[in-house]
Short mmCIF file of C-alpha atoms in Angstrom, two decimals:
data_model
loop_
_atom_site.label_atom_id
_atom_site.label_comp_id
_atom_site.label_asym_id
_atom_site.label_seq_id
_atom_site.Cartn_x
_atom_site.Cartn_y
_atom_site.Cartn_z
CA UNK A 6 76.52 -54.43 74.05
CA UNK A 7 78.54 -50.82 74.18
CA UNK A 8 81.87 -52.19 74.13
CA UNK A 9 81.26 -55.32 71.76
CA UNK A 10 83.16 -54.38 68.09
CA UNK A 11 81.67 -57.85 66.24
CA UNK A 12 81.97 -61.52 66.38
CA UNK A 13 85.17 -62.80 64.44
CA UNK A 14 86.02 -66.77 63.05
CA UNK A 15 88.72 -68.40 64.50
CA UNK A 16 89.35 -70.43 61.34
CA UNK A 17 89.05 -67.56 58.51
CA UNK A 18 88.93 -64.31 60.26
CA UNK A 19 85.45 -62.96 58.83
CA UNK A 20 83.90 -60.93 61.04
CA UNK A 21 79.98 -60.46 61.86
CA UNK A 22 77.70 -58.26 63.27
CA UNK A 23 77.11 -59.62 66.80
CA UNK A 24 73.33 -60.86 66.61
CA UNK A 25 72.13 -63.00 69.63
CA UNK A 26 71.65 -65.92 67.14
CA UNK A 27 74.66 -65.97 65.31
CA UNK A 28 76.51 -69.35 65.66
CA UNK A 29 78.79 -70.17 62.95
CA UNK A 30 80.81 -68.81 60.37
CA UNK A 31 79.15 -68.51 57.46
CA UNK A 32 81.91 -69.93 55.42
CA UNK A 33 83.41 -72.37 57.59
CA UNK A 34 80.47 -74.12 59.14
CA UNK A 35 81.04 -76.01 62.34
CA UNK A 36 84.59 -75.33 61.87
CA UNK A 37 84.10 -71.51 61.90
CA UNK A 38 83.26 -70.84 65.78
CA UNK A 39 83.27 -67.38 66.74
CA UNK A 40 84.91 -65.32 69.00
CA UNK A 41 83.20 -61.91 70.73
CA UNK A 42 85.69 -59.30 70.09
CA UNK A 43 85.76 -55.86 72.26
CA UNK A 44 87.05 -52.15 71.91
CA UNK A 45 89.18 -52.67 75.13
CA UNK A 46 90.72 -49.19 74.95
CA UNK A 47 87.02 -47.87 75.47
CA UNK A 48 86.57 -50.27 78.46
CA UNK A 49 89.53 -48.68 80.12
CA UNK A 50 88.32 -45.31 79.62
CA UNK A 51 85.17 -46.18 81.20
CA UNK A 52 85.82 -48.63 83.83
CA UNK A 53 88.00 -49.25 86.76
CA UNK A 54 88.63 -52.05 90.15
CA UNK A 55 87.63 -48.62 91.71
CA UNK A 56 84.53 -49.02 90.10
CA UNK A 57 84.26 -52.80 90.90
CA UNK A 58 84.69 -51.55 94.96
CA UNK A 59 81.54 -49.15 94.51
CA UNK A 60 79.10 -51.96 93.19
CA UNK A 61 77.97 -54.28 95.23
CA UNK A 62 76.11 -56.69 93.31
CA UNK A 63 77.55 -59.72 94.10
CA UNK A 64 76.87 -61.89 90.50
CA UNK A 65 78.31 -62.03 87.49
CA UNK A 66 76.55 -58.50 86.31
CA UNK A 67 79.06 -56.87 88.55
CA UNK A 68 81.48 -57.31 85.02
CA UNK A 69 78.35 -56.10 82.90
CA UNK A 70 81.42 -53.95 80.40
CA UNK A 71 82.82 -57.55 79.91
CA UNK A 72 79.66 -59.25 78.80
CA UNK A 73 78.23 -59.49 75.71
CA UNK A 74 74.71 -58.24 76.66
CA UNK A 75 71.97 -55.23 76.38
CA UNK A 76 72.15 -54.15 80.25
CA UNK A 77 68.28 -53.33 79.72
CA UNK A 78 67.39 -57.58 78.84
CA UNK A 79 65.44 -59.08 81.74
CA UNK A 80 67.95 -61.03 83.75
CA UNK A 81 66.95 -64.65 85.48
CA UNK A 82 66.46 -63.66 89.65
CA UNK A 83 69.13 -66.54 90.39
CA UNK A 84 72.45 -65.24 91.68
CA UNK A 85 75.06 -66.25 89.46
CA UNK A 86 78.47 -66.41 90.20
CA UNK A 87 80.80 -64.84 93.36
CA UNK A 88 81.62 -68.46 94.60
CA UNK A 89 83.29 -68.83 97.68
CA UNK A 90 87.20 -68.95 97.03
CA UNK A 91 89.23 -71.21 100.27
CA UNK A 92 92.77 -71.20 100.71
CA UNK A 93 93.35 -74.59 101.80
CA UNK A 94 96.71 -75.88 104.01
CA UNK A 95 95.71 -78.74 104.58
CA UNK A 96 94.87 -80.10 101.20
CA UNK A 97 98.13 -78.05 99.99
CA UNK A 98 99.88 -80.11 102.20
CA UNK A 99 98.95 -83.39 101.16
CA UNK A 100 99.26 -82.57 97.08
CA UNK A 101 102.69 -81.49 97.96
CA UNK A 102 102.33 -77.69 97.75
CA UNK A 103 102.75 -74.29 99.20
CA UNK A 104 99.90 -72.14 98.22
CA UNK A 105 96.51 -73.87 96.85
CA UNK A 106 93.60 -71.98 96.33
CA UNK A 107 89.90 -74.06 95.60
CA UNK A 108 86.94 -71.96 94.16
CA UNK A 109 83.73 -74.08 95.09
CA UNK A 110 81.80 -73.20 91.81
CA UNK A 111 79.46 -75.82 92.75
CA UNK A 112 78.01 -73.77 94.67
CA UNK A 113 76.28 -71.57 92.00
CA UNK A 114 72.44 -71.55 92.09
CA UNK A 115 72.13 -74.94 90.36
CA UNK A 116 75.22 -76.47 91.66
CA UNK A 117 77.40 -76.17 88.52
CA UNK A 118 79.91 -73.45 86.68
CA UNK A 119 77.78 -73.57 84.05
CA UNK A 120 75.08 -71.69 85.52
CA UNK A 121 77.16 -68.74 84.21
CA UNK A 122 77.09 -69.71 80.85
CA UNK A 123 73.44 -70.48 80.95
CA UNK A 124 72.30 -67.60 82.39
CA UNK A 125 73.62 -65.86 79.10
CA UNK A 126 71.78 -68.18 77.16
CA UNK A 127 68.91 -67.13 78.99
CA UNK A 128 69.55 -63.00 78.28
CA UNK A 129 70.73 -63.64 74.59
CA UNK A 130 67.78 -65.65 74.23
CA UNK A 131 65.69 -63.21 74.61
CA UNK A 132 67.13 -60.42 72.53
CA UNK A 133 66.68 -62.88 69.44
CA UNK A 134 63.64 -62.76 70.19
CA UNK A 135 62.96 -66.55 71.42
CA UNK A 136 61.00 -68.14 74.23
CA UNK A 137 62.38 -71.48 73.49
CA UNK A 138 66.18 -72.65 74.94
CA UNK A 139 67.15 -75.67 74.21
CA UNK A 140 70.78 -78.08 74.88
CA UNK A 141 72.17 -81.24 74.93
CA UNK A 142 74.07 -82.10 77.78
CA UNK A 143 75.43 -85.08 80.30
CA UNK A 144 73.50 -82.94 82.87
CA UNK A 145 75.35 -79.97 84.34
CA UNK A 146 74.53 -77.86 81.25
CA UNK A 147 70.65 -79.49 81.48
CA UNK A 148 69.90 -78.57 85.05
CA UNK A 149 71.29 -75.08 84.92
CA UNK A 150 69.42 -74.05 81.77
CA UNK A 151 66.45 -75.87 83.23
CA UNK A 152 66.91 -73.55 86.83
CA UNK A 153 67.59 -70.37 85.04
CA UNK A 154 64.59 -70.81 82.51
CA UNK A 155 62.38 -71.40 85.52
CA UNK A 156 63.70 -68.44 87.57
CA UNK A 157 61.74 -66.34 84.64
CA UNK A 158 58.61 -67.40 86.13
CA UNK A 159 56.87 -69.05 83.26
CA UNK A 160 58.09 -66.37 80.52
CA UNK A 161 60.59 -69.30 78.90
CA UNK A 162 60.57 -72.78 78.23
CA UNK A 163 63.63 -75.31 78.36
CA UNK A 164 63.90 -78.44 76.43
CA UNK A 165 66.55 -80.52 77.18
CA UNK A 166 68.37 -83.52 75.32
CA UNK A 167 70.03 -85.63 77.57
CA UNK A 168 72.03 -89.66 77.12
CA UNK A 169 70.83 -92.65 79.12
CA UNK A 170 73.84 -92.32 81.41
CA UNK A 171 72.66 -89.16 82.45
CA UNK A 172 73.41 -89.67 86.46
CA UNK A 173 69.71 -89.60 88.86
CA UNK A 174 70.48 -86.73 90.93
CA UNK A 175 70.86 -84.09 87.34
CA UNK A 176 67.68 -85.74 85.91
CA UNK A 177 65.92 -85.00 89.22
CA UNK A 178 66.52 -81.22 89.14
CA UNK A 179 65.36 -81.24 85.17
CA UNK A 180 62.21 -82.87 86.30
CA UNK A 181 61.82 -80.44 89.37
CA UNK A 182 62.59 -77.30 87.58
CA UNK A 183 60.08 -78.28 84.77
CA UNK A 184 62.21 -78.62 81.65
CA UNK A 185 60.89 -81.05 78.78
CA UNK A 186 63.19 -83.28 79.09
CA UNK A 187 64.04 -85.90 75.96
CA UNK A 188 66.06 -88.85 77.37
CA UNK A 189 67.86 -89.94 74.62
CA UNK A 190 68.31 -93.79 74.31
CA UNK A 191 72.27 -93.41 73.14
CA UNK A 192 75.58 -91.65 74.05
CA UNK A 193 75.90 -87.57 74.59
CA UNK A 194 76.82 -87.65 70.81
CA UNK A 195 73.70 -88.77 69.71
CA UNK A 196 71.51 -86.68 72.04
CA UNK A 197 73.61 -83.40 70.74
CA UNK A 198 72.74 -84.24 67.13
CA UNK A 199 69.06 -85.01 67.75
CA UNK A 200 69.28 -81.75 69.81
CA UNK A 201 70.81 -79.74 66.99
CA UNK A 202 68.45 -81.52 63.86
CA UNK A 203 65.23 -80.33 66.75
CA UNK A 204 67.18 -77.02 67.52
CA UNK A 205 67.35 -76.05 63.46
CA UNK A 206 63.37 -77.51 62.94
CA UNK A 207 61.85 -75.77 65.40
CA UNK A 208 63.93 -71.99 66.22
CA UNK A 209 64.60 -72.58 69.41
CA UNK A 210 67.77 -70.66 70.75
CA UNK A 211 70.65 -72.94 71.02
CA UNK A 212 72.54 -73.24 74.23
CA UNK A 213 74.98 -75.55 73.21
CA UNK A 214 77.87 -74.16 74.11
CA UNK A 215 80.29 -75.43 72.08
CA UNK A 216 78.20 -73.61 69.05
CA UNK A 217 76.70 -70.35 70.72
CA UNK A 218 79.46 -68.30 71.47
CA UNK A 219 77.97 -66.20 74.00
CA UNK A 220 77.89 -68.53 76.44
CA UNK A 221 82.04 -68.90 76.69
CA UNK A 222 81.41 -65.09 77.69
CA UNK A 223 79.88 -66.19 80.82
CA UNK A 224 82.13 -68.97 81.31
CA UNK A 225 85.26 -66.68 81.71
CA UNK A 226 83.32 -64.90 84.60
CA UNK A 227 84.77 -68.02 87.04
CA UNK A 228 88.79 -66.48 85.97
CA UNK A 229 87.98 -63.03 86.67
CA UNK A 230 85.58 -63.21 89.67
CA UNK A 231 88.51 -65.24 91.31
CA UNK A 232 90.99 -62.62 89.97
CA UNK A 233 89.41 -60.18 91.70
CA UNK A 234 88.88 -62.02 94.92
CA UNK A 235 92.62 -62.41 94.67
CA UNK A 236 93.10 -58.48 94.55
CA UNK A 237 93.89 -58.87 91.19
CA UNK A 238 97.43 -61.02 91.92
CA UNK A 239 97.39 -63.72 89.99
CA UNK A 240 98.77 -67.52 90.66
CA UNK A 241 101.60 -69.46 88.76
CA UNK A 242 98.64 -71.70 87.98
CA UNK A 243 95.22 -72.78 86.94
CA UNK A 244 93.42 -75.99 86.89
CA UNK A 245 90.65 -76.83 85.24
CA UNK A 246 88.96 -80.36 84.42
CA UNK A 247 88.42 -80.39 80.53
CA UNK A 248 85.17 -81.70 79.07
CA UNK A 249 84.60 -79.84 75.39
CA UNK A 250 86.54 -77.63 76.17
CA UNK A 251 84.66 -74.69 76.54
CA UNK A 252 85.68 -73.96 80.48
CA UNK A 253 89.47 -73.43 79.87
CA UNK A 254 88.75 -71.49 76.65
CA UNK A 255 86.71 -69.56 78.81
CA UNK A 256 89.40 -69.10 81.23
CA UNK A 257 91.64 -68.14 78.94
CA UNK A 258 89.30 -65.34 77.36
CA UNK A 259 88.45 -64.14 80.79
CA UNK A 260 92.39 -64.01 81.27
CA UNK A 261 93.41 -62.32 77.95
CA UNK A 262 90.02 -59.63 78.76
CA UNK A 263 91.85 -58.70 81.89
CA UNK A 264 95.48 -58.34 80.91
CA UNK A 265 94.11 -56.12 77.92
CA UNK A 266 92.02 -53.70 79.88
CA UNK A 267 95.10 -53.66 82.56
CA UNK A 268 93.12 -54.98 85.52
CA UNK A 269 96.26 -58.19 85.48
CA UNK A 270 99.51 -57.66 85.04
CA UNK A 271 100.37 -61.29 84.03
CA UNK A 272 98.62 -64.35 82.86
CA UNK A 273 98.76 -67.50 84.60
CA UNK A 274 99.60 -70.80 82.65
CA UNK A 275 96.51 -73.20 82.56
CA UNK A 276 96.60 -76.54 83.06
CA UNK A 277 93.77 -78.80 81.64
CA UNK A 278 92.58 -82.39 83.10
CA UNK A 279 90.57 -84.93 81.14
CA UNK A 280 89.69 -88.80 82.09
CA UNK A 281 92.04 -91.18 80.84
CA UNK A 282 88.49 -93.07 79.43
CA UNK A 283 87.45 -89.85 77.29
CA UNK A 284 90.79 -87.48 76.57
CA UNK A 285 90.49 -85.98 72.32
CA UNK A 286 91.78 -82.69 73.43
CA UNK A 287 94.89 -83.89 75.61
CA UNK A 288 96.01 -86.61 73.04
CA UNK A 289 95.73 -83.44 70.35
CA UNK A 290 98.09 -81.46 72.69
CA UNK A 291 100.61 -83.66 73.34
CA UNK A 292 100.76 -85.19 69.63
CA UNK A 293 100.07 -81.78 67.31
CA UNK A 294 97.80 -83.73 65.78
CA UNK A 295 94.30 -83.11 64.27
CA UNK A 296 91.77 -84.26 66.99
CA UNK A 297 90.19 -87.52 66.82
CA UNK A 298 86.74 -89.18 68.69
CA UNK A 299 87.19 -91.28 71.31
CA UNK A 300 85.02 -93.45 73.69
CA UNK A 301 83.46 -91.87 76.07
CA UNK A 302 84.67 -94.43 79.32
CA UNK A 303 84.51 -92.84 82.64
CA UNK A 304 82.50 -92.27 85.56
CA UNK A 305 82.77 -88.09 85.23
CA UNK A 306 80.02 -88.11 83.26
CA UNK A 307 80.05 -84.25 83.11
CA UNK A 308 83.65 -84.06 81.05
CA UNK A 309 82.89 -87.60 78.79
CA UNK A 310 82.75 -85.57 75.66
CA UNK A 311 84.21 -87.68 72.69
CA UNK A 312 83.58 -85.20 70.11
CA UNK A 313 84.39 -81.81 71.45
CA UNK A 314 83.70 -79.31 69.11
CA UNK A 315 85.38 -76.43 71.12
CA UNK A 316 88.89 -77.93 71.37
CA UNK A 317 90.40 -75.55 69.10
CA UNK A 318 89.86 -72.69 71.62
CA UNK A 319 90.94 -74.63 74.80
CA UNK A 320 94.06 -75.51 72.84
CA UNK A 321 95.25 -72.31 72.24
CA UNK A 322 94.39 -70.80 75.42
CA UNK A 323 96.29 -73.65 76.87
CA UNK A 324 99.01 -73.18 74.52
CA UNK A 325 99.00 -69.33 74.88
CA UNK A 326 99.50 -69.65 78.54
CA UNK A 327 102.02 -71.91 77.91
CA UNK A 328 100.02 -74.40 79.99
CA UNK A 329 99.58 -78.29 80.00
CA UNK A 330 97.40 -80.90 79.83
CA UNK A 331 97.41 -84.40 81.85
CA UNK A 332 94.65 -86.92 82.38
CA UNK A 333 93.31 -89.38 85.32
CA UNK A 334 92.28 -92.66 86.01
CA UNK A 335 88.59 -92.98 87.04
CA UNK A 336 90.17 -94.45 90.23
CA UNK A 337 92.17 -91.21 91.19
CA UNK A 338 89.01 -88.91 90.58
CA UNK A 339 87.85 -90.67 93.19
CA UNK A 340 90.09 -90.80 96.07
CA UNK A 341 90.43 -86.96 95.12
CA UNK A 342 86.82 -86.78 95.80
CA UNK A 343 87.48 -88.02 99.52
CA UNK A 344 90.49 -86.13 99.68
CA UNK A 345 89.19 -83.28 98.71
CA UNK A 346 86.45 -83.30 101.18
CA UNK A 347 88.25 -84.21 104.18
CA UNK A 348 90.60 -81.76 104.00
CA UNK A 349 88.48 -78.56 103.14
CA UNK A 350 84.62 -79.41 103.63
CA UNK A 351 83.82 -78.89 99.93
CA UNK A 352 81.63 -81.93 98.62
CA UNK A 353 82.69 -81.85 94.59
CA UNK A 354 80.93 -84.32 91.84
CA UNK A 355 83.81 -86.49 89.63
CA UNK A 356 84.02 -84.26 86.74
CA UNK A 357 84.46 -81.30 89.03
CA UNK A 358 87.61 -83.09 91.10
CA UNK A 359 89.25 -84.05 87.64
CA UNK A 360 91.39 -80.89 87.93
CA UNK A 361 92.73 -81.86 91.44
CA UNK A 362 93.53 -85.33 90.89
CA UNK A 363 95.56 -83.76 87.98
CA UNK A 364 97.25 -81.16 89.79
CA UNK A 365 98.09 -84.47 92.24
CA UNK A 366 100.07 -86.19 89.50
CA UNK A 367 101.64 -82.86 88.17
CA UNK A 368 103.15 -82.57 91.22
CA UNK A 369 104.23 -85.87 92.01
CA UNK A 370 105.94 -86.03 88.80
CA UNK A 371 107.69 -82.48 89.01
CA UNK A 372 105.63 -81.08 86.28
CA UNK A 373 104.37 -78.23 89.13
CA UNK A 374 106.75 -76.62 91.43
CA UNK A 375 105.94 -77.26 95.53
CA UNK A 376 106.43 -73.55 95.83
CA UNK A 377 103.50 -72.61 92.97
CA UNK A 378 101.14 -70.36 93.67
CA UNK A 379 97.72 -72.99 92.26
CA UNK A 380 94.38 -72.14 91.91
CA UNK A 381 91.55 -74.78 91.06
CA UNK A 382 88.07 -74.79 90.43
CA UNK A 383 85.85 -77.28 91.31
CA UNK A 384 83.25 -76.99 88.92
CA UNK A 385 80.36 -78.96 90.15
CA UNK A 386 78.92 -80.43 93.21
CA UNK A 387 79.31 -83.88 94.58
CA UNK A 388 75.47 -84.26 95.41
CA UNK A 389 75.13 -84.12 91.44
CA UNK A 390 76.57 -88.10 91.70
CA UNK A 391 75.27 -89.45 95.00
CA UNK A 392 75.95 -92.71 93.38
CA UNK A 393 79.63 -92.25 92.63
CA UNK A 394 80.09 -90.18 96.05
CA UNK A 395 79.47 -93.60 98.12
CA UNK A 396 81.76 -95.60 95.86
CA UNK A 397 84.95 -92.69 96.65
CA UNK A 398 84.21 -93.94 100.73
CA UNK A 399 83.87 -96.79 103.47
CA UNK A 400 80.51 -98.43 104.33
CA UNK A 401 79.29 -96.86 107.89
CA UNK A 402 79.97 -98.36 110.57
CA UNK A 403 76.63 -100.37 111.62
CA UNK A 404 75.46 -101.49 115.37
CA UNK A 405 72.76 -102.16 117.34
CA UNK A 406 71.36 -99.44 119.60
CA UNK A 407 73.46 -100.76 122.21
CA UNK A 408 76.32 -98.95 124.14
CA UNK A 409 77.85 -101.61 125.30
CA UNK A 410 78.16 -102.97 121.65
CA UNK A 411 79.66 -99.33 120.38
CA UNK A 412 81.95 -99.31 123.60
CA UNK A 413 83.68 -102.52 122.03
CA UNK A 414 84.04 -100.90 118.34
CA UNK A 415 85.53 -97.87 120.41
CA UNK A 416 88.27 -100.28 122.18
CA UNK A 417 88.74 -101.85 118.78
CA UNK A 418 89.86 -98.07 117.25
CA UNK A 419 87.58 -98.57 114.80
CA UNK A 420 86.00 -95.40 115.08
#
């Protein structure tokens, strides 16, 4: 915590003394979410890329001067973060494009991006004190709480709140990791709120991270891992798919962080996807408008969040950046899926694919230069939705153990 000044409201400005379990502005409520603020002329005088090349732990801890942590809290043993990064022809070819760059976060520890925010959950937990961490979540969220709790060895507990839609393959890994899991018999809405009333009852540290504002600190660890791996040259673009909103904003701080401390010496514009059956935050960006709950209607469970309560940061990152937003059909998330794996080899779940099937139509409809410089995350992995995987492909073709019969699908060209 050397270089953290204080945590600051983005509604009224108040500032606070950065405590572990400090949500919320005191005067604005859920309105008042709070940003970590750093002395970034101290972070220059103390740290360097030449410092970066000299340390060779390959997680998220290699940016310990960005993070809002006591380097002496017990860390969970999973390695977080430095995801693979694949400059892809092929699948730039097909969108339409020159340069596209994927970064496979779904290949963290618990096959999610957000292992990196709840691996801070896990460390500010502690330093308030708690052995309880509890979230609501579609799953993503769940499971990587649930794997990073567990990597303690029995020191923490996770109890998770999750909706009936909650897909098999997330509720498996909450079961195997040993969470105490609540299935709650609603939508994501009404598990958060029966998260929050049990959250507030009982002490346990909150993890929601649309609330805790720590955990946007280890979000933005995707933007500058990636910078990095890009020797620090940034892209015309980045895509992100858009849930509540805390990725992008996390993006953007992880983008802002950089350019401050001189490590970038511009910021790329970000470009946020949402479902066309769950959008609040791009229907606020393209009307000005105050944002309104939708239905949550689509098959990326992960980004079905009707009542995001961290909009107001992804919109101004987006903004800042002079980005965009743009949102898909159910039906394109899933030919992206496909796509996306038969061009590069990375297997990514709906929600994560969101941002590529919007890059797809940004391109098509001249929004995105063919000669921009893209980068995209895929944020989880497929085998999250085994369900949803099978209905983005063909049946296999089926025969008898037979050569004779195979020989005659071969003539066919139906191989």
């Amino acid at each position: 915590m050397k270089y953290v000044t204080s945590l600051a409201c983005i509604n009224c400005g108040r500032e606070y003394e950065p405590k572990p379990d400090k949500y919320l502005c005191s005067n604005c409520g859920e309105e008042g979410l709070l940003d970590v603020k750093y002395d970034y002329q101290e972070i220059k005088r103390d740290w360097s890329k030449e410092d970066l090349k000299q340390n060779y732990e390959r997680n998220i801890w290699r940016y310990l001067p960005l993070l809002p942590v006591d380097p002496a809290t017990t860390r969970p043993s999973l390695q977080v973060g430095w995801t693979p990064m694949y400059q892809s022809k092929a699948l730039a070819k097909q969108l339409g494009l020159e340069n596209l760059y994927i970064k496979d976060d779904g290949l963290n520890p618990t096959a999610s991006l957000k292992d990196r925010a709840s691996v801070m959950a896990v460390v500010k937990g502690q330093e308030g004190g708690a052995t309880t961490v509890a979230c609501s979540s579609t799953g993503n969220a769940a499971t990587s709480l649930a794997g990073n709790i567990a990597s303690m060895g029995g020191d923490m507990e996770a109890v998770i709140f999750v909706p009936e839609r909650v897909p098999g393959g997330k509720l498996a890994q909450l079961l195997i990791f040993g969470a105490q899991v609540v299935k709650v018999k609603g939508s994501y809405e009404e598990a958060y709120y029966l998260s929050d009333k049990a959250i507030k009852k009982w002490g346990w540290y909150n993890r929601n991270a649309a609330i805790n504002p720590y955990l946007l600190e280890g979000k933005k660890t995707a933007v500058i891992e990636l910078a990095e791996q890009l020797n620090w040259d940034m892209p015309d673009w980045l895509v992100f798919s858009v849930g509540d909103g805390c990725t992008i904003a996390g993006a953007w701080k992880g983008l802002y962080d950089l350019k401050q401390i001189g490590f970038i010496n511009r910021i790329p514009r970000l470009l946020g996807v949402q479902a066309e059956g769950c959008a609040p935050i791009t229907e606020s960006f393209k009307t000005d408008k105050p944002l309104e709950t939708t239905s949550e209607d689509t098959l990326a469970d992960s980004i079905a969040v009707g009542s995001p309560r961290n909009y107001r940061k992804a919109l101004e990152g987006i903004k800042a950046s002079q980005g965009s937003m743009i949102n898909v059909t159910d039906e394109e998330i899933l030919e992206m899926m496909q796509l996306l794996g038969q061009t590069t080899g990375v297997f990514g779940e709906p929600a994560g694919v969101a941002g590529l099937a919007g890059l797809q139509k940004m391109v098509e409809e001249d929004k995105i230069e063919s000669t921009a410089e893209v980068v995209t995350v895929v944020t989880g992995n497929g085998l999250k939705d085994i369900v949803n995987a099978k209905r983005a492909t063909d049946a296999p073709l089926e025969v008898k153990p037979d050569i004779n019969e195979l020989e005659k699908y071969l003539v066919k060209g139906e191989l």
